[in-house]
Coordinates of C-alpha atoms (C1' of nucleotides) in Angstrom, one line a residue:
Chain A
M1453 CA -7.9 22.4 19.6
A1454 CA -9.9 21.1 16.7
R1455 CA -11.6 23.7 14.5
K1456 CA -14.1 23.4 11.7
I1457 CA -13.1 24.0 8.1
G1458 CA -14.6 25.0 4.8
S1459 CA -17.4 27.3 3.8
Q1460 CA -20.8 26.9 5.4
S1461 CA -22.2 30.3 4.6
Q1462 CA -25.2 29.1 2.8
I1463 CA -26.2 27.0 5.8
T1464 CA -24.9 29.2 8.7
G1465 CA -26.8 32.4 7.7
P1466 CA -30.3 30.9 7.8
R1467 CA -29.4 28.8 10.9
I1468 CA -28.4 32.0 12.8
R1469 CA -31.8 33.5 12.0
V1470 CA -33.6 30.4 13.1
E1471 CA -31.8 30.0 16.4
A1472 CA -31.9 33.7 17.2
E1473 CA -35.6 33.8 16.6
R1474 CA -36.2 30.8 18.8
L1475 CA -34.0 32.1 21.6
F1476 CA -35.2 35.7 21.5
A1477 CA -38.8 34.5 21.6
R1478 CA -38.1 32.2 24.5
H1479 CA -35.9 34.3 26.7
G1480 CA -36.3 37.9 25.4
F1481 CA -33.9 39.8 23.2
A1482 CA -31.9 41.4 26.0
A1483 CA -31.6 38.1 27.9
V1484 CA -30.0 36.3 25.0
S1485 CA -26.2 36.7 24.4
M1486 CA -24.5 36.4 21.1
R1487 CA -22.5 33.5 22.6
Q1488 CA -25.8 31.6 23.2
I1489 CA -26.9 32.1 19.6
A1490 CA -23.5 31.0 18.3
A1491 CA -23.5 28.0 20.6
A1492 CA -27.0 27.0 19.3
V1493 CA -25.8 27.3 15.7
G1494 CA -22.6 25.5 16.4
V1495 CA -20.1 28.3 15.6
Q1496 CA -18.1 30.7 17.7
A1497 CA -19.5 34.1 18.7
G1498 CA -17.1 36.0 16.4
A1499 CA -18.5 34.2 13.3
L1500 CA -21.9 35.8 13.8
Y1501 CA -20.5 39.2 12.8
L1502 CA -20.0 37.9 9.3
Y1503 CA -23.8 37.8 8.9
T1504 CA -24.9 40.8 10.9
P1505 CA -23.3 44.1 11.9
D1506 CA -24.6 43.9 15.4
K1507 CA -27.2 42.3 17.7
E1508 CA -29.9 44.9 17.2
T1509 CA -29.8 44.6 13.5
L1510 CA -30.2 40.9 13.8
L1511 CA -33.4 41.5 15.6
F1512 CA -34.5 44.0 13.1
E1513 CA -33.9 41.7 10.2
L1514 CA -36.0 39.0 11.9
L1515 CA -38.9 41.4 12.4
K1516 CA -38.7 42.9 9.0
T1517 CA -38.6 39.5 7.3
H1518 CA -41.6 38.4 9.3
M1519 CA -43.7 41.5 8.5
D1520 CA -42.8 41.4 4.8
K1521 CA -43.9 37.7 4.7
L1522 CA -47.1 38.6 6.6
L1523 CA -48.1 41.4 4.2
A1524 CA -47.1 39.3 1.1
A1525 CA -49.2 36.4 2.3
L1526 CA -52.2 38.7 3.0
D1527 CA -51.9 40.2 -0.5
A1528 CA -51.8 36.7 -2.0
E1529 CA -55.0 35.7 -0.1
P1530 CA -58.0 35.5 -2.3
M1531 CA -60.4 38.2 -1.1
P1532 CA -64.1 37.8 -1.9
A1533 CA -66.1 40.9 -2.7
D1534 CA -68.8 40.2 0.0
P1535 CA -67.8 42.0 3.2
H1536 CA -69.0 39.1 5.3
K1537 CA -66.9 36.5 3.4
K1538 CA -64.0 39.0 3.3
L1539 CA -63.9 39.3 7.1
E1540 CA -64.1 35.6 7.5
Q1541 CA -61.1 35.2 5.1
F1542 CA -59.1 37.7 7.1
V1543 CA -59.9 36.1 10.5
R1544 CA -59.0 32.6 9.3
F1545 CA -55.9 33.9 7.5
H1546 CA -54.6 35.7 10.6
I1547 CA -55.0 32.7 12.9
R1548 CA -53.5 30.3 10.3
F1549 CA -50.5 32.5 9.5
N1550 CA -49.7 33.5 13.1
L1551 CA -49.9 29.9 14.3
N1552 CA -47.4 29.0 11.6
C1553 CA -44.8 31.5 13.0
A1554 CA -45.8 32.0 16.6
Q1555 CA -42.3 32.8 17.6
A1556 CA -41.9 35.7 15.1
V1557 CA -45.4 37.0 16.1
F1558 CA -44.4 37.1 19.7
L1559 CA -41.2 38.9 18.9
S1560 CA -43.1 41.4 16.7
Y1561 CA -45.3 42.4 19.6
M1562 CA -42.8 42.2 22.4
E1563 CA -39.4 43.3 21.2
L1564 CA -40.2 46.4 19.3
R1565 CA -38.9 48.5 22.2
N1566 CA -35.4 47.0 21.7
L1567 CA -35.1 48.5 18.2
S1568 CA -33.4 51.7 17.3
P1569 CA -35.8 54.6 16.5
Q1570 CA -35.2 54.2 12.8
H1571 CA -35.8 50.5 12.8
F1572 CA -38.8 50.9 15.0
T1573 CA -40.4 53.3 12.6
T1574 CA -39.9 50.9 9.8
I1575 CA -41.6 48.0 11.6
E1576 CA -44.3 50.1 13.0
A1577 CA -45.3 51.3 9.5
L1578 CA -45.6 47.7 8.3
R1579 CA -47.7 46.8 11.3
R1580 CA -49.9 49.8 10.6
R1581 CA -50.4 48.7 7.0
Y1582 CA -51.6 45.3 8.2
E1583 CA -54.1 46.9 10.6
D1584 CA -55.3 49.2 7.9
A1585 CA -56.2 46.2 5.8
L1586 CA -58.6 44.9 8.5
Q1587 CA -59.9 48.4 9.2
A1588 CA -60.8 48.9 5.5
I1589 CA -62.7 45.6 5.5
L1590 CA -64.7 46.7 8.5
E1591 CA -65.4 50.2 7.1
Q1592 CA -66.5 48.9 3.8
G1593 CA -68.8 46.3 5.4
Q1594 CA -70.2 49.1 7.7
A1595 CA -70.9 51.3 4.7
A1596 CA -72.6 48.5 2.9
G1597 CA -74.7 47.8 5.9
A1598 CA -73.3 44.4 6.5
F1599 CA -71.8 45.2 9.9
V1600 CA -72.9 47.3 12.9
L1601 CA -69.9 48.9 14.6
S1602 CA -69.6 51.5 17.3
D1603 CA -66.0 52.3 16.1
A1604 CA -64.1 50.7 13.3
K1605 CA -60.7 51.6 14.6
L1606 CA -61.3 50.1 18.0
A1607 CA -62.9 47.1 16.4
T1608 CA -59.8 46.6 14.4
L1609 CA -57.5 46.7 17.4
A1610 CA -59.9 44.5 19.4
I1611 CA -60.1 41.8 16.8
I1612 CA -56.3 41.7 16.1
A1613 CA -55.6 41.5 19.9
M1614 CA -58.2 38.8 20.3
L1615 CA -56.9 36.7 17.3
T1616 CA -53.2 37.2 18.1
G1617 CA -53.8 35.9 21.6
V1618 CA -54.3 32.4 20.1
T1619 CA -50.5 32.1 19.6
G1620 CA -50.1 32.4 23.4
W1621 CA -51.9 29.3 24.4
F1622 CA -52.5 27.1 21.3
R1623 CA -50.9 23.6 21.5
E1624 CA -50.7 21.2 18.5
D1625 CA -51.8 18.3 20.8
G1626 CA -54.4 20.3 22.6
R1627 CA -58.2 19.9 22.9
L1628 CA -58.9 21.7 19.7
D1629 CA -57.2 21.6 16.3
R1630 CA -56.5 24.6 14.2
G1631 CA -59.7 24.4 12.1
A1632 CA -61.9 24.2 15.2
V1633 CA -60.1 27.2 16.7
E1634 CA -60.6 29.2 13.5
D1635 CA -64.3 28.3 13.5
I1636 CA -64.9 29.3 17.1
Y1637 CA -63.0 32.6 16.8
W1638 CA -64.7 33.5 13.5
D1639 CA -68.0 32.8 15.2
M1640 CA -67.2 35.3 18.0
V1641 CA -65.8 38.0 15.5
R1642 CA -68.9 37.6 13.3
K1643 CA -71.2 38.3 16.2
A1644 CA -69.1 41.1 17.6
V1645 CA -69.3 43.1 14.4
G1646 CA -73.1 42.5 14.2
A1647 CA -72.9 40.3 11.0
Chain B
M9 CA -17.3 62.9 47.8
A10 CA -20.6 63.9 49.4
R11 CA -22.8 61.2 50.6
K12 CA -26.3 61.1 51.9
I13 CA -27.0 60.5 55.6
G14 CA -29.8 59.1 57.7
S15 CA -32.5 56.5 57.2
Q16 CA -34.8 56.7 54.2
S17 CA -36.0 53.2 54.4
Q18 CA -39.7 54.1 54.4
I19 CA -39.3 56.2 51.3
T20 CA -36.6 54.2 49.4
G21 CA -38.4 50.9 49.5
P22 CA -41.5 52.0 47.7
R23 CA -39.5 54.2 45.3
I24 CA -37.4 51.2 44.2
R25 CA -40.5 49.3 43.3
V26 CA -42.0 52.3 41.4
E27 CA -38.9 52.9 39.4
A28 CA -38.2 49.3 38.8
E29 CA -41.7 48.8 37.5
R30 CA -41.4 51.8 35.2
L31 CA -38.0 50.8 33.8
F32 CA -38.8 47.1 33.4
A33 CA -42.0 48.0 31.6
R34 CA -40.3 50.4 29.3
H35 CA -37.1 48.5 28.4
G36 CA -37.7 45.0 29.6
F37 CA -36.4 43.2 32.6
A38 CA -33.2 41.9 31.2
A39 CA -32.3 45.2 29.5
V40 CA -32.4 47.1 32.8
S41 CA -29.5 47.0 35.2
M42 CA -29.5 47.4 38.9
R43 CA -27.4 50.5 38.5
Q44 CA -30.1 52.1 36.3
I45 CA -32.8 51.4 38.9
A46 CA -30.5 52.8 41.7
A47 CA -29.8 55.9 39.6
A48 CA -33.5 56.5 39.1
V49 CA -34.2 56.2 42.8
G50 CA -31.2 58.3 43.7
V51 CA -29.1 55.8 45.6
Q52 CA -26.1 53.6 44.8
A53 CA -26.5 50.1 43.4
G54 CA -25.4 48.4 46.5
A55 CA -28.2 50.0 48.5
L56 CA -30.8 48.1 46.5
Y57 CA -29.8 44.9 48.1
L58 CA -31.1 46.1 51.4
Y59 CA -34.6 45.7 49.9
T60 CA -34.3 42.7 47.7
P61 CA -32.1 39.6 47.7
D62 CA -31.6 39.8 44.0
K63 CA -33.0 41.2 40.7
E64 CA -35.3 38.3 39.9
T65 CA -37.0 38.5 43.3
L66 CA -37.6 42.2 42.7
L67 CA -39.5 41.4 39.5
F68 CA -41.4 38.6 41.3
E69 CA -42.5 40.9 44.1
L70 CA -43.8 43.5 41.5
L71 CA -45.8 40.8 39.7
K72 CA -47.0 39.2 42.9
T73 CA -48.2 42.5 44.4
H74 CA -50.0 43.4 41.1
M75 CA -51.8 40.1 40.9
D76 CA -52.8 40.2 44.6
K77 CA -54.2 43.7 44.0
L78 CA -56.1 42.6 40.9
L79 CA -57.7 39.7 42.6
A80 CA -58.6 41.7 45.7
A81 CA -60.1 44.5 43.6
L82 CA -62.2 41.9 41.6
D83 CA -63.4 40.4 44.9
A84 CA -64.4 43.8 46.1
E85 CA -66.4 44.6 43.0
P86 CA -70.1 44.3 43.4
M87 CA -71.3 41.4 41.2
P88 CA -75.0 41.5 40.2
A89 CA -76.8 38.2 39.9
D90 CA -78.0 38.7 36.4
P91 CA -75.4 37.1 34.0
H92 CA -75.7 39.9 31.5
K93 CA -75.0 42.6 34.2
K94 CA -72.3 40.5 35.7
L95 CA -70.4 40.2 32.5
E96 CA -70.7 43.9 31.9
Q97 CA -69.3 44.6 35.4
F98 CA -66.3 42.3 34.6
V99 CA -65.6 43.9 31.3
R100 CA -65.7 47.4 32.7
F101 CA -63.7 46.4 35.7
H102 CA -61.0 44.8 33.6
I103 CA -60.5 47.8 31.4
R104 CA -60.7 50.3 34.3
F105 CA -58.2 48.4 36.5
N106 CA -55.7 47.6 33.8
L107 CA -55.6 51.2 32.6
N108 CA -54.8 52.3 36.1
C109 CA -51.7 50.1 36.2
A110 CA -50.8 49.6 32.6
Q111 CA -47.1 49.1 33.3
A112 CA -47.7 46.3 35.7
V113 CA -50.1 44.7 33.3
F114 CA -47.6 44.8 30.6
L115 CA -45.0 43.2 32.9
S116 CA -47.4 40.5 34.0
Y117 CA -47.8 39.4 30.4
M118 CA -44.3 39.9 29.1
E119 CA -41.8 39.1 31.8
L120 CA -43.2 35.9 33.2
R121 CA -40.4 34.0 31.3
N122 CA -37.8 35.8 33.4
L123 CA -39.1 34.3 36.6
S124 CA -37.6 31.2 38.3
P125 CA -39.8 28.1 37.9
Q126 CA -41.1 28.4 41.4
H127 CA -42.0 32.1 41.1
F128 CA -43.5 31.5 37.7
T129 CA -45.8 28.8 39.1
T130 CA -47.0 31.2 41.8
I131 CA -47.9 34.0 39.4
E132 CA -49.4 31.6 36.8
A133 CA -51.7 30.2 39.5
L134 CA -53.0 33.8 40.3
R135 CA -53.5 34.5 36.6
R136 CA -55.4 31.3 36.3
R137 CA -57.7 32.3 39.2
Y138 CA -58.5 35.5 37.4
E139 CA -59.3 33.8 34.2
D140 CA -61.5 31.3 36.0
A141 CA -63.6 34.1 37.4
L142 CA -64.5 35.2 33.9
Q143 CA -65.0 31.7 32.7
A144 CA -67.4 31.0 35.6
I145 CA -69.5 34.1 34.6
L146 CA -69.6 32.8 31.0
E147 CA -70.6 29.3 31.9
Q148 CA -73.3 30.4 34.3
G149 CA -74.7 32.7 31.7
Q150 CA -74.6 29.9 29.2
A151 CA -76.4 27.5 31.5
A152 CA -79.0 30.2 32.2
G153 CA -79.6 30.7 28.5
A154 CA -78.3 34.3 28.6
F155 CA -75.3 33.6 26.4
V156 CA -74.7 31.6 23.2
L157 CA -71.1 30.3 23.2
S158 CA -69.2 27.8 21.1
D159 CA -66.6 27.3 23.8
A160 CA -66.5 29.0 27.2
K161 CA -62.8 28.5 27.7
L162 CA -61.8 30.1 24.3
A163 CA -64.3 32.9 24.9
T164 CA -62.6 33.6 28.2
L165 CA -59.1 33.8 26.6
A166 CA -60.5 35.8 23.6
I167 CA -62.2 38.4 25.8
I168 CA -59.2 38.8 28.1
A169 CA -56.8 39.2 25.2
M170 CA -59.1 41.7 23.6
L171 CA -59.7 43.8 26.7
T172 CA -56.0 43.7 27.8
G173 CA -55.0 45.0 24.4
V174 CA -56.4 48.4 25.4
T175 CA -53.4 49.1 27.6
G176 CA -51.2 48.9 24.5
W177 CA -52.7 51.9 22.7
F178 CA -54.9 53.9 25.1
R179 CA -53.7 57.5 25.6
E180 CA -55.2 59.8 28.2
D181 CA -55.4 62.7 25.7
G182 CA -56.6 60.5 22.8
R183 CA -59.8 60.5 20.7
L184 CA -61.8 58.6 23.3
D185 CA -61.9 58.8 27.1
R186 CA -62.0 55.7 29.3
G187 CA -65.8 55.7 29.6
A188 CA -66.2 55.7 25.8
V189 CA -63.7 52.9 25.4
E190 CA -65.5 50.8 28.1
D191 CA -68.8 51.4 26.3
I192 CA -67.4 50.3 22.9
Y193 CA -65.7 47.2 24.2
W194 CA -68.7 46.2 26.2
D195 CA -70.8 46.5 23.1
M196 CA -68.5 44.1 21.2
V197 CA -68.2 41.6 24.0
R198 CA -71.9 41.6 24.5
K199 CA -72.5 40.8 20.9
A200 CA -69.7 38.3 20.8
V201 CA -71.3 36.1 23.5
G202 CA -74.7 36.3 21.9
A203 CA -76.2 38.4 24.7
Chain C
dG1294 C1' -15.7 31.3 6.6
dT1295 C1' -14.5 29.9 11.0
dC1296 C1' -11.5 29.7 14.5
dT1297 C1' -8.8 31.4 19.0
dA1298 C1' -7.9 35.2 21.8
dT1299 C1' -8.8 39.4 23.7
dA1300 C1' -9.9 44.3 24.3
dG1301 C1' -13.0 47.1 26.7
dA1302 C1' -17.2 47.9 28.9
dA1303 C1' -20.8 46.7 32.0
dA1304 C1' -23.2 43.4 34.6
dG1305 C1' -24.9 41.3 39.5
dA1306 C1' -23.6 41.0 43.9
dT1307 C1' -20.7 41.7 48.3
dA1308 C1' -17.5 44.0 52.0
dG1309 C1' -16.6 47.3 55.0
dA1310 C1' -16.3 52.3 56.1
dC1311 C1' -19.3 55.9 58.0
Chain D
dG774 C1' -29.2 52.9 55.6
dT775 C1' -26.2 54.4 52.3
dC776 C1' -21.9 55.0 50.7
dT777 C1' -17.4 53.8 48.0
dA778 C1' -14.8 50.2 46.3
dT779 C1' -14.2 46.0 44.3
dC780 C1' -14.6 40.9 43.1
dT781 C1' -16.1 38.0 39.6
dT782 C1' -18.5 37.1 35.7
dT783 C1' -20.3 38.1 31.4
dC784 C1' -21.1 40.8 27.6
dT785 C1' -20.5 42.9 22.6
dA786 C1' -17.4 43.4 19.2
dT787 C1' -12.9 43.1 17.0
dA788 C1' -8.1 41.3 15.4
dG789 C1' -5.5 38.1 13.3
dA790 C1' -4.3 33.1 12.5
dC791 C1' -5.6 29.3 9.5

DNA sequence: GTCTATAGAAAGATAGAC
DNA sequence: GTCTATCTTTCTATAGAC
């Protein structure tokens, strides 16, 4: 039987991550077999183990990479001093970034339970860092009298849940484009925090 | 080897559903085997097939039962005529009901993709009916001038995502009890819709 | 670096004894 | 109604050829 020849390591590695992310997001981590991933990439199952020690680590690497990118992008975002403008920046950033990697976002919220305890702790800490960034914005705005909040921690969780929900229904060819969705959500968040 | 005797069908059936729901919610549908469910119930794997034709149907029955209960409970809820009071009733109902069956809620949002197309359609229609109930409240309030909304459909999705998120972090022994959480979320929703 | 082949374990589901 | 036993398939992961 025919077999492929030559090195493809610079292509195969990224392709494994792309296909694994797509399949995990669509069917769930446990429902996807290494054979399915290999078939999507166009290699044999055994070849995957040149790039990952096991299936769980493959999932972890996907989540870790995503969270690192998320935090780096947030750090790179210009943050105005004004609490009002700062919150708007965060809201628009969150929607924009999450829509650009909806699959990874879905994984990050749904497949944490399939990680080993150690890997879980790592991802959880990164997620917490992201939440803390929003909470700090809310608390600073509250202290400055820009926002009226019953509870900054619950407002943080509520806002993130609300914004992340967009990835569940947004369609590129839908009724509203990304900018319009950003506008509408920012309007709701703005009112919710009493700004 | 010892074996159990006598009929337990009136006990075993419900127990299978309880344990399956618990295990599916904790580890994910695909990650849980029929043997695990059977072990949790205290029967052999083969005995499960007296109660369900297959694993996927077991999941479907759990989701269907949950959605039926949700819609029946919503119908049974007293709904004031005043839009403002009506929305408050919905918000408190949603949090209260979902906290009482957090596992089933999690399943309903996470494991839809493991249903057959036909079963998926059934559950999706029920979920849509629930969303429509909230959307109707928002649209009526908007028409009556009680709410100020950019988009009733997006407000529906945003509010449900925000409220459902509570099941992800609420702990019975946490900082806030259920009533306090209801109050805080209602305060945010109220402001977000411009009431 | 990728292949074929397979070891070894575990899955979903069924058959027939009790 | 539940058991034991098993069929058949599929899984993760590894070994060794090329």
